[in-house]
mmCIF file of C-alpha atoms in Angstrom:
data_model
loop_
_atom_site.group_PDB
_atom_site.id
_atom_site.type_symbol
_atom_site.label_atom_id
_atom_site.label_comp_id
_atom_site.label_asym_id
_atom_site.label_seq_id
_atom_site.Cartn_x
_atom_site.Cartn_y
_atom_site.Cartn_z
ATOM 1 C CA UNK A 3 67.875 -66.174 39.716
ATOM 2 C CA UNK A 4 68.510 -63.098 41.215
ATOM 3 C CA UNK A 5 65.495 -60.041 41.973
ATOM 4 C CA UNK A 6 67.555 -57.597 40.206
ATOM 5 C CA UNK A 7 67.711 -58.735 37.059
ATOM 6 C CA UNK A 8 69.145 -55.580 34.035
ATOM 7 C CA UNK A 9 65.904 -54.327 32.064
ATOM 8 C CA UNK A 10 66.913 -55.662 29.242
ATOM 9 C CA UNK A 11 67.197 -58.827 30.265
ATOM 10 C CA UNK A 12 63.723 -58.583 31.654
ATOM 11 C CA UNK A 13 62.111 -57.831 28.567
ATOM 12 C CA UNK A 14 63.914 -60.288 26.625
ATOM 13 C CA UNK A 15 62.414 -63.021 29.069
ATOM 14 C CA UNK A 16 59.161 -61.678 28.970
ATOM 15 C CA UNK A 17 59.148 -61.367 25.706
ATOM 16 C CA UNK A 18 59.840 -64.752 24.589
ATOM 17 C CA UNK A 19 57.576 -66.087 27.440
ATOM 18 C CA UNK A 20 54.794 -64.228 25.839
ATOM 19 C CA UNK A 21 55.335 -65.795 22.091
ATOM 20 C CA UNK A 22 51.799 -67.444 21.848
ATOM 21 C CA UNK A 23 49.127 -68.300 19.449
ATOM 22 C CA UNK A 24 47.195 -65.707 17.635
ATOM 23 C CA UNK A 25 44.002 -67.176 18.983
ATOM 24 C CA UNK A 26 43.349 -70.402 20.906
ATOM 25 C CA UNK A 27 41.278 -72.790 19.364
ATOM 26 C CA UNK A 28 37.570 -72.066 18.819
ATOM 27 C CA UNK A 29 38.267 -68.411 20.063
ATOM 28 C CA UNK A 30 36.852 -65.604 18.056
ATOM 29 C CA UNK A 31 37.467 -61.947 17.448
ATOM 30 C CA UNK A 32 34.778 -59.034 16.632
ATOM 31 C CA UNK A 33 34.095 -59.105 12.963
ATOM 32 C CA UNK A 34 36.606 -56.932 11.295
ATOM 33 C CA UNK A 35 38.639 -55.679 13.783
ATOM 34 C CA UNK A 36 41.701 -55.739 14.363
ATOM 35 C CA UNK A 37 42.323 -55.989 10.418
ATOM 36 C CA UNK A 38 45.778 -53.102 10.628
ATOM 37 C CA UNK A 39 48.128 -52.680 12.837
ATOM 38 C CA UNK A 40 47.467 -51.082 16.627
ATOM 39 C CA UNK A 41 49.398 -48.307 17.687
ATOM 40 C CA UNK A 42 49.855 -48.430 21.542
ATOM 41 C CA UNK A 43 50.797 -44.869 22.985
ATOM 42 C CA UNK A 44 52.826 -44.689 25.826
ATOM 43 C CA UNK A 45 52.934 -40.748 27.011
ATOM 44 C CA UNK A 46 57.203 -40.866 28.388
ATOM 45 C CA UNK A 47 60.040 -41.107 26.530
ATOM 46 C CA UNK A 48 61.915 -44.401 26.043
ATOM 47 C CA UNK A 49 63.490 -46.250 29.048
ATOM 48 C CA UNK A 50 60.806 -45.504 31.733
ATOM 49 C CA UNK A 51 58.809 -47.741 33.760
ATOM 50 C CA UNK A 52 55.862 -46.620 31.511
ATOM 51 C CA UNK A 53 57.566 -47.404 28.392
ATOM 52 C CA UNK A 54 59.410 -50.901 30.197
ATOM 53 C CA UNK A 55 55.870 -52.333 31.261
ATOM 54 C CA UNK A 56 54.372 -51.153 27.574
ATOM 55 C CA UNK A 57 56.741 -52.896 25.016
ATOM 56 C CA UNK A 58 55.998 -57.084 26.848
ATOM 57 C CA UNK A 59 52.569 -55.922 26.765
ATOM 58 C CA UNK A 60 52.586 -55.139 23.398
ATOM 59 C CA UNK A 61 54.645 -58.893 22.633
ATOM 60 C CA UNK A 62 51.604 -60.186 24.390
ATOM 61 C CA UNK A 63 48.554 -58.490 22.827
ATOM 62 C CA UNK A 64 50.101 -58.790 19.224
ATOM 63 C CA UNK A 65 50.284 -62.873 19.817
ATOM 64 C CA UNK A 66 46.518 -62.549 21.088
ATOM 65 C CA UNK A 67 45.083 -60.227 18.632
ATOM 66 C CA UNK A 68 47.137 -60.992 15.311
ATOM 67 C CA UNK A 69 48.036 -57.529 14.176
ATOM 68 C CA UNK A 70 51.327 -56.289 15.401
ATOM 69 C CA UNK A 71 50.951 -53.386 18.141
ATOM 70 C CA UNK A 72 53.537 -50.622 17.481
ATOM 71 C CA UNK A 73 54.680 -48.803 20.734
ATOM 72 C CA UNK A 74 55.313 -44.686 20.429
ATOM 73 C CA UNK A 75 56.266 -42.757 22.621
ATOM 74 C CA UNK A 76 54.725 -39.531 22.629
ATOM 75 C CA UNK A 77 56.547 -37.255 25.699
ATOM 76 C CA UNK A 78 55.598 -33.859 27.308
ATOM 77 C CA UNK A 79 53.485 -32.506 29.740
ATOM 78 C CA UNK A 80 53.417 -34.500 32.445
ATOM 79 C CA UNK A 81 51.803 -37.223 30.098
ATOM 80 C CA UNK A 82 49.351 -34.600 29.074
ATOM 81 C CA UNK A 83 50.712 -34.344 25.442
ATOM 82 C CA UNK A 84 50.390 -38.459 24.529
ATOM 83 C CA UNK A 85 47.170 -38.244 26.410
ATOM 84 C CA UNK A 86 45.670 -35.887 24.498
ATOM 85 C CA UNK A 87 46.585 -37.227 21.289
ATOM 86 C CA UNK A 88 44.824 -40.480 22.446
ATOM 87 C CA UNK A 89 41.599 -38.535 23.411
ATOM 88 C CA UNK A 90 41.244 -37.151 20.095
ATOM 89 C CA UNK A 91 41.760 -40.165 18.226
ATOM 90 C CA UNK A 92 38.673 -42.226 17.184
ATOM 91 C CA UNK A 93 36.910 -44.465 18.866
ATOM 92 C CA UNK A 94 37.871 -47.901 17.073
ATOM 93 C CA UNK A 95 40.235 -50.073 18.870
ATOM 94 C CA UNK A 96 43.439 -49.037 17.108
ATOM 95 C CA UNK A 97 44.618 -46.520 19.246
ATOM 96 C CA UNK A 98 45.388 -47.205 22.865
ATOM 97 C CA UNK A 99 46.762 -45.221 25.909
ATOM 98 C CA UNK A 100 49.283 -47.429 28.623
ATOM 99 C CA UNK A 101 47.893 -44.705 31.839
ATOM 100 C CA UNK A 102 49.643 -44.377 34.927
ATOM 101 C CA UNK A 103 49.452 -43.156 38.072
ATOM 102 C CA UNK A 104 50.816 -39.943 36.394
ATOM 103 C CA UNK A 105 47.646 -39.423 34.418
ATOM 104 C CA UNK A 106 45.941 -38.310 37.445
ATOM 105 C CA UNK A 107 48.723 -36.224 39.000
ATOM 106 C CA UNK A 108 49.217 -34.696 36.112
ATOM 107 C CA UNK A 109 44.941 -33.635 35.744
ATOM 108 C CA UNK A 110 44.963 -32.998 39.436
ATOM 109 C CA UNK A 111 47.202 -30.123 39.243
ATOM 110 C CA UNK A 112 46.683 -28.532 36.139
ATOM 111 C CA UNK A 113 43.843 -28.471 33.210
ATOM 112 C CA UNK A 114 44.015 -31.020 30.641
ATOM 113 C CA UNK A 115 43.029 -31.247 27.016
ATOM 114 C CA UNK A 116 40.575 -33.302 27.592
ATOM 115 C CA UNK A 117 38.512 -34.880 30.370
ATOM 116 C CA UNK A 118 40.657 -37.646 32.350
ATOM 117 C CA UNK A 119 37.390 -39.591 33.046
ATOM 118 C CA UNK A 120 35.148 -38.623 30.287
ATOM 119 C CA UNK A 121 37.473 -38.858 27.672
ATOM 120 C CA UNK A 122 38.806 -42.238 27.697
ATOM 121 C CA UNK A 123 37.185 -45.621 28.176
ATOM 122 C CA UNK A 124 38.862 -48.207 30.759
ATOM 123 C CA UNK A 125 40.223 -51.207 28.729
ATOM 124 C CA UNK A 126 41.560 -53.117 31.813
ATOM 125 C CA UNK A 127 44.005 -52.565 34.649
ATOM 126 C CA UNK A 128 47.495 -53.775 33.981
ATOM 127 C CA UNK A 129 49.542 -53.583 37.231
ATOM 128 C CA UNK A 130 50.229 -52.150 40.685
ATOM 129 C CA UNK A 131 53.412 -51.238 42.306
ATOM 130 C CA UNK A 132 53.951 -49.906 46.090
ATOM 131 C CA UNK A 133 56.634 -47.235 45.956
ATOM 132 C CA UNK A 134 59.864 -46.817 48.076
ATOM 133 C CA UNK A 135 60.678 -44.333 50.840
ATOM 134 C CA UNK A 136 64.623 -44.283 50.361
ATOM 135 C CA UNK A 137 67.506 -42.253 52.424
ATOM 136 C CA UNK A 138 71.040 -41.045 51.508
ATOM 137 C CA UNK A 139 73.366 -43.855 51.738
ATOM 138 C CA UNK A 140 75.448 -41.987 55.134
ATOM 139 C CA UNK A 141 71.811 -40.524 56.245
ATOM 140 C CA UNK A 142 71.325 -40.882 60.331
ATOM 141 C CA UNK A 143 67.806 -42.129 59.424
ATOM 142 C CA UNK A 144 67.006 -46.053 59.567
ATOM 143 C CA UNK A 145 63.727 -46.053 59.789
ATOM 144 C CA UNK A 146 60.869 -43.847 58.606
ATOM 145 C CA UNK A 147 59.524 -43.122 62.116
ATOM 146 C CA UNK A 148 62.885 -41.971 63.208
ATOM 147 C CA UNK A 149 62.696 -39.554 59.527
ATOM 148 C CA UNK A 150 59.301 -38.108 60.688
ATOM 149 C CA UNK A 151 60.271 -37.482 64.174
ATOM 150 C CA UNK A 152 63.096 -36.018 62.747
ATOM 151 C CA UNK A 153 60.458 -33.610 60.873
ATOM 152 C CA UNK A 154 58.206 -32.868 63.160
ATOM 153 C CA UNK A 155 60.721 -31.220 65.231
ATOM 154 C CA UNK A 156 62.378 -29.742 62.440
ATOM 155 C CA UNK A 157 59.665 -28.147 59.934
ATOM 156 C CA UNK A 158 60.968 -27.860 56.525
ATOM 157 C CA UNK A 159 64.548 -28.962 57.054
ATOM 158 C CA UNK A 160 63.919 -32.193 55.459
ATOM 159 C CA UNK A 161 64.162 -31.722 51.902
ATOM 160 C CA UNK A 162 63.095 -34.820 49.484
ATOM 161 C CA UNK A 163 63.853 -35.256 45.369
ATOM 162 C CA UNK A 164 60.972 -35.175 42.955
ATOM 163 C CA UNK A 165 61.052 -35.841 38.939
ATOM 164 C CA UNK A 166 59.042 -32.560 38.410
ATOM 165 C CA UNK A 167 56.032 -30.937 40.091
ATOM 166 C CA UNK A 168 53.167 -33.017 40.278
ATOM 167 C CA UNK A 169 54.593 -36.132 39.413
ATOM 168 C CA UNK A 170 53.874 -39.298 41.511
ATOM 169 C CA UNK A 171 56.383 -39.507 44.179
ATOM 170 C CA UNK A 172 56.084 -35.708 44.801
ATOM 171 C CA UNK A 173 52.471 -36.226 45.598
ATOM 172 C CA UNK A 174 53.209 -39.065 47.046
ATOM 173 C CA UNK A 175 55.502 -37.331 49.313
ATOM 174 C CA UNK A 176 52.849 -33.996 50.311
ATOM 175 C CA UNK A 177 50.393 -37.052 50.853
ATOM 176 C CA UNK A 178 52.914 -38.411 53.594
ATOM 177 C CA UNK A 179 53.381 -34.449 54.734
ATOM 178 C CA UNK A 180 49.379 -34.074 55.054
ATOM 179 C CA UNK A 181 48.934 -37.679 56.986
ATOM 180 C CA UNK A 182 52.015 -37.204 59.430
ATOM 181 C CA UNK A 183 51.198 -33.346 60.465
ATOM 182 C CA UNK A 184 55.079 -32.165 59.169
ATOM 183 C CA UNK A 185 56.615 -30.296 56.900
ATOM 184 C CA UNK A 186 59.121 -31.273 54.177
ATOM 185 C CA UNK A 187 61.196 -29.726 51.495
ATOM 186 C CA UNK A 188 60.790 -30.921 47.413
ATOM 187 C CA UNK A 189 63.005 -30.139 45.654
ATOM 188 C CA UNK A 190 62.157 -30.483 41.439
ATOM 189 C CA UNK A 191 64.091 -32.347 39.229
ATOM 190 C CA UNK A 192 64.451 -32.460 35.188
ATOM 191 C CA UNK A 193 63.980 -36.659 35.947
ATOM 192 C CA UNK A 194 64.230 -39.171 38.438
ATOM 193 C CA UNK A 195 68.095 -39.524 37.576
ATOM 194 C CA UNK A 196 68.978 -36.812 38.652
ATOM 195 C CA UNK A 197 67.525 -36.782 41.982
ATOM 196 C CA UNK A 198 69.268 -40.050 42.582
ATOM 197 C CA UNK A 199 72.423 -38.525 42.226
ATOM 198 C CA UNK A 200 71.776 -35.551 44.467
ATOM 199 C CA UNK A 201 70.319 -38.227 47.296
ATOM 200 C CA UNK A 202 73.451 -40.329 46.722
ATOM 201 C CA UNK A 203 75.311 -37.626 47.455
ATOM 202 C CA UNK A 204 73.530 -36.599 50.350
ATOM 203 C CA UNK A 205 72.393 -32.913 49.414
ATOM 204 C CA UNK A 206 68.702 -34.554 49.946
ATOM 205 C CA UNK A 207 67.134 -36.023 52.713
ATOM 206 C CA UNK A 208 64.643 -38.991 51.426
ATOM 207 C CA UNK A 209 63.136 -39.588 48.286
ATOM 208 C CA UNK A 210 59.832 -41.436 47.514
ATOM 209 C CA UNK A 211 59.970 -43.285 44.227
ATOM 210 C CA UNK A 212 59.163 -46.752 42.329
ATOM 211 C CA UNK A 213 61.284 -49.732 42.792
ATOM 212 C CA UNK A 214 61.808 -49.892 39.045
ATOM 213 C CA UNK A 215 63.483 -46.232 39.006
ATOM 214 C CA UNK A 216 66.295 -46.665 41.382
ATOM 215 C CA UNK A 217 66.654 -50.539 41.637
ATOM 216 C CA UNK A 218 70.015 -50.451 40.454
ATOM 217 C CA UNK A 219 71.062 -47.732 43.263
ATOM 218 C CA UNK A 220 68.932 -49.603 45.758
ATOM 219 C CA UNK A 221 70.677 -52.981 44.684
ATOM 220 C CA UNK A 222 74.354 -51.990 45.185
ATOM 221 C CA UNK A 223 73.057 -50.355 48.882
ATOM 222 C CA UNK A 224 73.738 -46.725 48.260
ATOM 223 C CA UNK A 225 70.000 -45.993 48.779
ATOM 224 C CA UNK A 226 68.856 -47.502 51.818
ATOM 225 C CA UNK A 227 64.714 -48.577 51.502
ATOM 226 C CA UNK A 228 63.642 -47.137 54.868
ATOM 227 C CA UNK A 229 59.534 -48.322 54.035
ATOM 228 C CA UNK A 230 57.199 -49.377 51.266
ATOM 229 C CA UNK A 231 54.290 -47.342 50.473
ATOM 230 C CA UNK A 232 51.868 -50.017 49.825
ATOM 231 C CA UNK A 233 49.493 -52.121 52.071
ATOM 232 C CA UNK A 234 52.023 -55.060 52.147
ATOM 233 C CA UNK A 235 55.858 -55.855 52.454
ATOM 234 C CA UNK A 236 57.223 -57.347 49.377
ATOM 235 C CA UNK A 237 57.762 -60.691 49.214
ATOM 236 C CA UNK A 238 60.878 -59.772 47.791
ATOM 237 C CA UNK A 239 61.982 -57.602 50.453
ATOM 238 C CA UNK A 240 60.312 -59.073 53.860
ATOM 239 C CA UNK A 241 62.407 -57.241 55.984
ATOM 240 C CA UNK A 242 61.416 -54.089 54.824
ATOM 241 C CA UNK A 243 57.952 -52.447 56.319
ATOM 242 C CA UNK A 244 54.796 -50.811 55.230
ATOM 243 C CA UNK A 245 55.164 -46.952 56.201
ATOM 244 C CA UNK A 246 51.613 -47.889 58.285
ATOM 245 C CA UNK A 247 52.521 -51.242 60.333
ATOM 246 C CA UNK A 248 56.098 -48.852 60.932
ATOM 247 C CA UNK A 249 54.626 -45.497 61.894
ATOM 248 C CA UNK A 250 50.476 -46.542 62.934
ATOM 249 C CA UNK A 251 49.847 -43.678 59.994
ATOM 250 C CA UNK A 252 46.664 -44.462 57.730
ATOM 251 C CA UNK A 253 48.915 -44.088 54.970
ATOM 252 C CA UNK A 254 49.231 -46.095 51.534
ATOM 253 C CA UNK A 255 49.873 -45.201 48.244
ATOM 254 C CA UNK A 256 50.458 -47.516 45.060
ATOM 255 C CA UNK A 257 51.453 -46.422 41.709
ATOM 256 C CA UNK A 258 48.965 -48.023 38.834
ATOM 257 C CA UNK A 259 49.207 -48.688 35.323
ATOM 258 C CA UNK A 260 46.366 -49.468 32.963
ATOM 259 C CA UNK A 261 45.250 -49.488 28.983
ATOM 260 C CA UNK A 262 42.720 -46.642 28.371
ATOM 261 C CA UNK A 263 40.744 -45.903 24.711
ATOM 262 C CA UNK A 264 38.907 -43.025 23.058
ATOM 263 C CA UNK A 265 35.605 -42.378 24.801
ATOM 264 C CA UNK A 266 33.374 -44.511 22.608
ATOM 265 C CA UNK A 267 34.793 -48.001 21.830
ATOM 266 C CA UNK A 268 32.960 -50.566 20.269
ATOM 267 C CA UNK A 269 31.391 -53.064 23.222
ATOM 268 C CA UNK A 270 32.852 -56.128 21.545
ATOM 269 C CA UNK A 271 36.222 -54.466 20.861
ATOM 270 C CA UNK A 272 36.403 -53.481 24.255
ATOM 271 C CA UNK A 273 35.796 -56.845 25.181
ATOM 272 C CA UNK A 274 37.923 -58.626 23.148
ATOM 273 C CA UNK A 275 40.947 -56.009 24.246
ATOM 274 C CA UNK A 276 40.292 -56.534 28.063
ATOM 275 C CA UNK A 277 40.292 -60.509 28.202
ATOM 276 C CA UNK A 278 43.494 -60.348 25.710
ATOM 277 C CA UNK A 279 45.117 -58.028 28.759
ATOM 278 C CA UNK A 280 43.819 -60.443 31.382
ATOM 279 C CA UNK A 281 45.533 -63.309 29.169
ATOM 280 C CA UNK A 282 49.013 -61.269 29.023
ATOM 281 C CA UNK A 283 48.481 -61.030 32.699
ATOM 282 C CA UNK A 284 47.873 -64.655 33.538
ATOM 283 C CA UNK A 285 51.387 -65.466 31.708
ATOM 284 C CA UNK A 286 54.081 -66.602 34.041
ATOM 285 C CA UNK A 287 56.836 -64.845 31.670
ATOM 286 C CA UNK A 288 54.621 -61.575 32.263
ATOM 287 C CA UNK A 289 53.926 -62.064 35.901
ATOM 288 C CA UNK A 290 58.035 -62.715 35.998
ATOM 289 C CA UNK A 291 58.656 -59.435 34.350
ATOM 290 C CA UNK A 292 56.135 -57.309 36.699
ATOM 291 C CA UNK A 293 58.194 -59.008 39.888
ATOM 292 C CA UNK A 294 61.292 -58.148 38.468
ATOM 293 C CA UNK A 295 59.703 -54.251 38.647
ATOM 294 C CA UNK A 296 58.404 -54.933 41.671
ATOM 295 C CA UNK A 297 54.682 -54.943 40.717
ATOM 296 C CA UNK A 298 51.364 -56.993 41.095
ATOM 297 C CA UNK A 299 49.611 -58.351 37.690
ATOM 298 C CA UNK A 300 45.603 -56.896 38.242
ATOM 299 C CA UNK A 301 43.450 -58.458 35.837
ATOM 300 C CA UNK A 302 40.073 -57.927 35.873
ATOM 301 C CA UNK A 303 36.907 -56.469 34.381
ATOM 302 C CA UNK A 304 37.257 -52.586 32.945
ATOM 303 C CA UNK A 305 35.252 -51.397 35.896
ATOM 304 C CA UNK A 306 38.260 -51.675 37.588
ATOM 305 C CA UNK A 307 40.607 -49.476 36.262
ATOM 306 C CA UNK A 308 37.530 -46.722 35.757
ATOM 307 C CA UNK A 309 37.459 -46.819 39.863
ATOM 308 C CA UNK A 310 41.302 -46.430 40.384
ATOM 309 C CA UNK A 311 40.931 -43.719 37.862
ATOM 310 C CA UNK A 312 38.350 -41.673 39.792
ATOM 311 C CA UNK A 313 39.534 -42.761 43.253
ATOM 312 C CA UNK A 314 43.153 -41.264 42.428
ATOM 313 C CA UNK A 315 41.837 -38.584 40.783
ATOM 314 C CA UNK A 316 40.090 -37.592 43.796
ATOM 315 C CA UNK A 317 42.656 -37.719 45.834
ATOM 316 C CA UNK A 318 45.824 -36.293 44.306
ATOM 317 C CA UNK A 319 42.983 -33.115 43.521
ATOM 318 C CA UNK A 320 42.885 -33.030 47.638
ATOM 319 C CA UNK A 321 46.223 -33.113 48.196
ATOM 320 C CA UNK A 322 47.210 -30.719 45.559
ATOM 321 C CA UNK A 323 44.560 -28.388 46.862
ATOM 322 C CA UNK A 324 45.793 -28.867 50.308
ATOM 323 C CA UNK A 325 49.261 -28.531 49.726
ATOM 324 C CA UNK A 326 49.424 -25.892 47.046
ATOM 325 C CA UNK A 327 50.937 -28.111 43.849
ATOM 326 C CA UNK A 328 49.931 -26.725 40.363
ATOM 327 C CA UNK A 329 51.780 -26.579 36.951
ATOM 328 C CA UNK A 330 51.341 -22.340 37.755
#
């Protein structure tokens, strides 16, 4: 089976992978609940990575839980908008946030409705994904050391595609800026797409983005993968190196994904939602999926996510601070 496999295709698997019994024998749920349906909010439009890693999810949890889980999409802000409405929703285990690594780009550089830590409670940690350092497909780059030399002698020539101020790969990007000493270009962008097409092109220089929004480009070799952003090469790709082992920098950045709830959930809801997560995540047809997007299952206690909450928090607030990113 080939790595690049069409979205579709990938959800269809994981889908029917994930077509299991309500509960297994002699399992219980928390009296009451769920006894309706549970709306699951994902804060993009349809067709993102977001929205892609939501729906099997959702296929999952509804097989675990017995209620369907209906996925909306609830766009704007940076995530902001979806996030909010979650925040203000009560407390009772049928509303639900899918978080990314966006949620805390998008409080680091502007205020929020609501408090990104106090607001929610962790449910569980869904997934990790190193992102991509990619080059124009004629660039005379080949390898990221040769792009930072490049910059260093060069300040602000280099100029590198973002999906909007703020968002992941242009922090992701200042972050490289900050822990290399230069000085790059970004240049905004209404969505990923579009940047693709200017890189393609070759009116930018790099771009630093997820596997899962420019596989297709990065498949048919018009965007060369010059480094992975994340502590280890992909098993998938093992010719490919870690922007540290590559350039010595202490540098390492991996988009995240978890399920987050109204401040306030019942204990044995909370429960009940984070080992039904952990069960999605221990499913071969979900674990197949995640490769597929080039991410890591994480199961694990809700302590987990809380701590890659704060952690990134803290530092996309530094590098915002330190590189002058805001909303304003």
């Amino acid at each position: 089976m080939p790595y690049f496999l069409s979205r579709r295709a990938a959800l269809a698997a994981a889908g029917a992978a994930l077509a299991a019994p309500a509960l297994a024998q002699g399992e219980t749920k928390p009296a009451g609940w769920p006894d309706r349906p549970i709306r699951l909010i994902v804060p993009f439009a349809p067709g993102g990575s977001n929205d892609a890693i939501a729906r099997p999810l959702a296929e999952g949890l509804q097989a675990r839980l017995g209620q369907p889980l209906v996925v909306e999409n609830r766009a704007g802000a940076g995530s902001t908008v979806g996030s909010g409405f979650v925040a203000k929703a009560p407390a009772d285990g049928y509303t639900l946030l899918i978080a990314s690594s966006s949620f805390t780009t998008s409080a680091a550089i502007q205020r929020t409705p609501y408090d990104p830590v106090g607001s929610f409670d962790a449910v569980a940690s869904i997934c990790t994904a190193p992102m991509l350092v990619v080059t124009a497909p004629n660039s005379e780059f080949r390898d990221i050391g040769a792009l930072l030399a490049h910059a260093r002698a060069h300040p602000g020539e280099l100029r590198y595609g973002t999906a909007g101020p703020g968002n992941i790969g242009h922090m992701a990007s200042a972050y490289l800026d900050m822990v290399a000493g230069v000085q790059t270009e970004a240049v905004p962008y209404a969505g990923i797409g579009p940047a693709q097409i200017d890189l393609v092109a070759g009116r930018l220089d790099f771009m630093i983005t997820t596997l899962a929004s420019v596989r297709g480009q990065v498949e048919a070799g018009r965007l060369p993968v010059l480094a992975y952003t994340g502590d280890e090469r992909l098993a998938s790709a093992p010719q490919v190196p870690t922007v540290r082992e590559a350039t010595g920098l202490d540098y390492s950045v991996e988009a995240f994904w978890g399920l987050l709830a109204p401040r306030g959930l019942p204990a044995p809801v909370l429960a009940r939602l984070n080992a039904a997560v952990n069960e999605v995540l221990a499913d071969p047809g979900y674990r197949r999926f995640l490769d597929m997007e080039g991410a890591v299952a994480r199961p694990g206690r809700p302590e987990a996510l809380a701590a890659t909450v704060r952690s990134d928090l803290g530092r996309w607030r530094k590098v915002a601070a330190a590189s002058g990113i805001s909303t304003g």
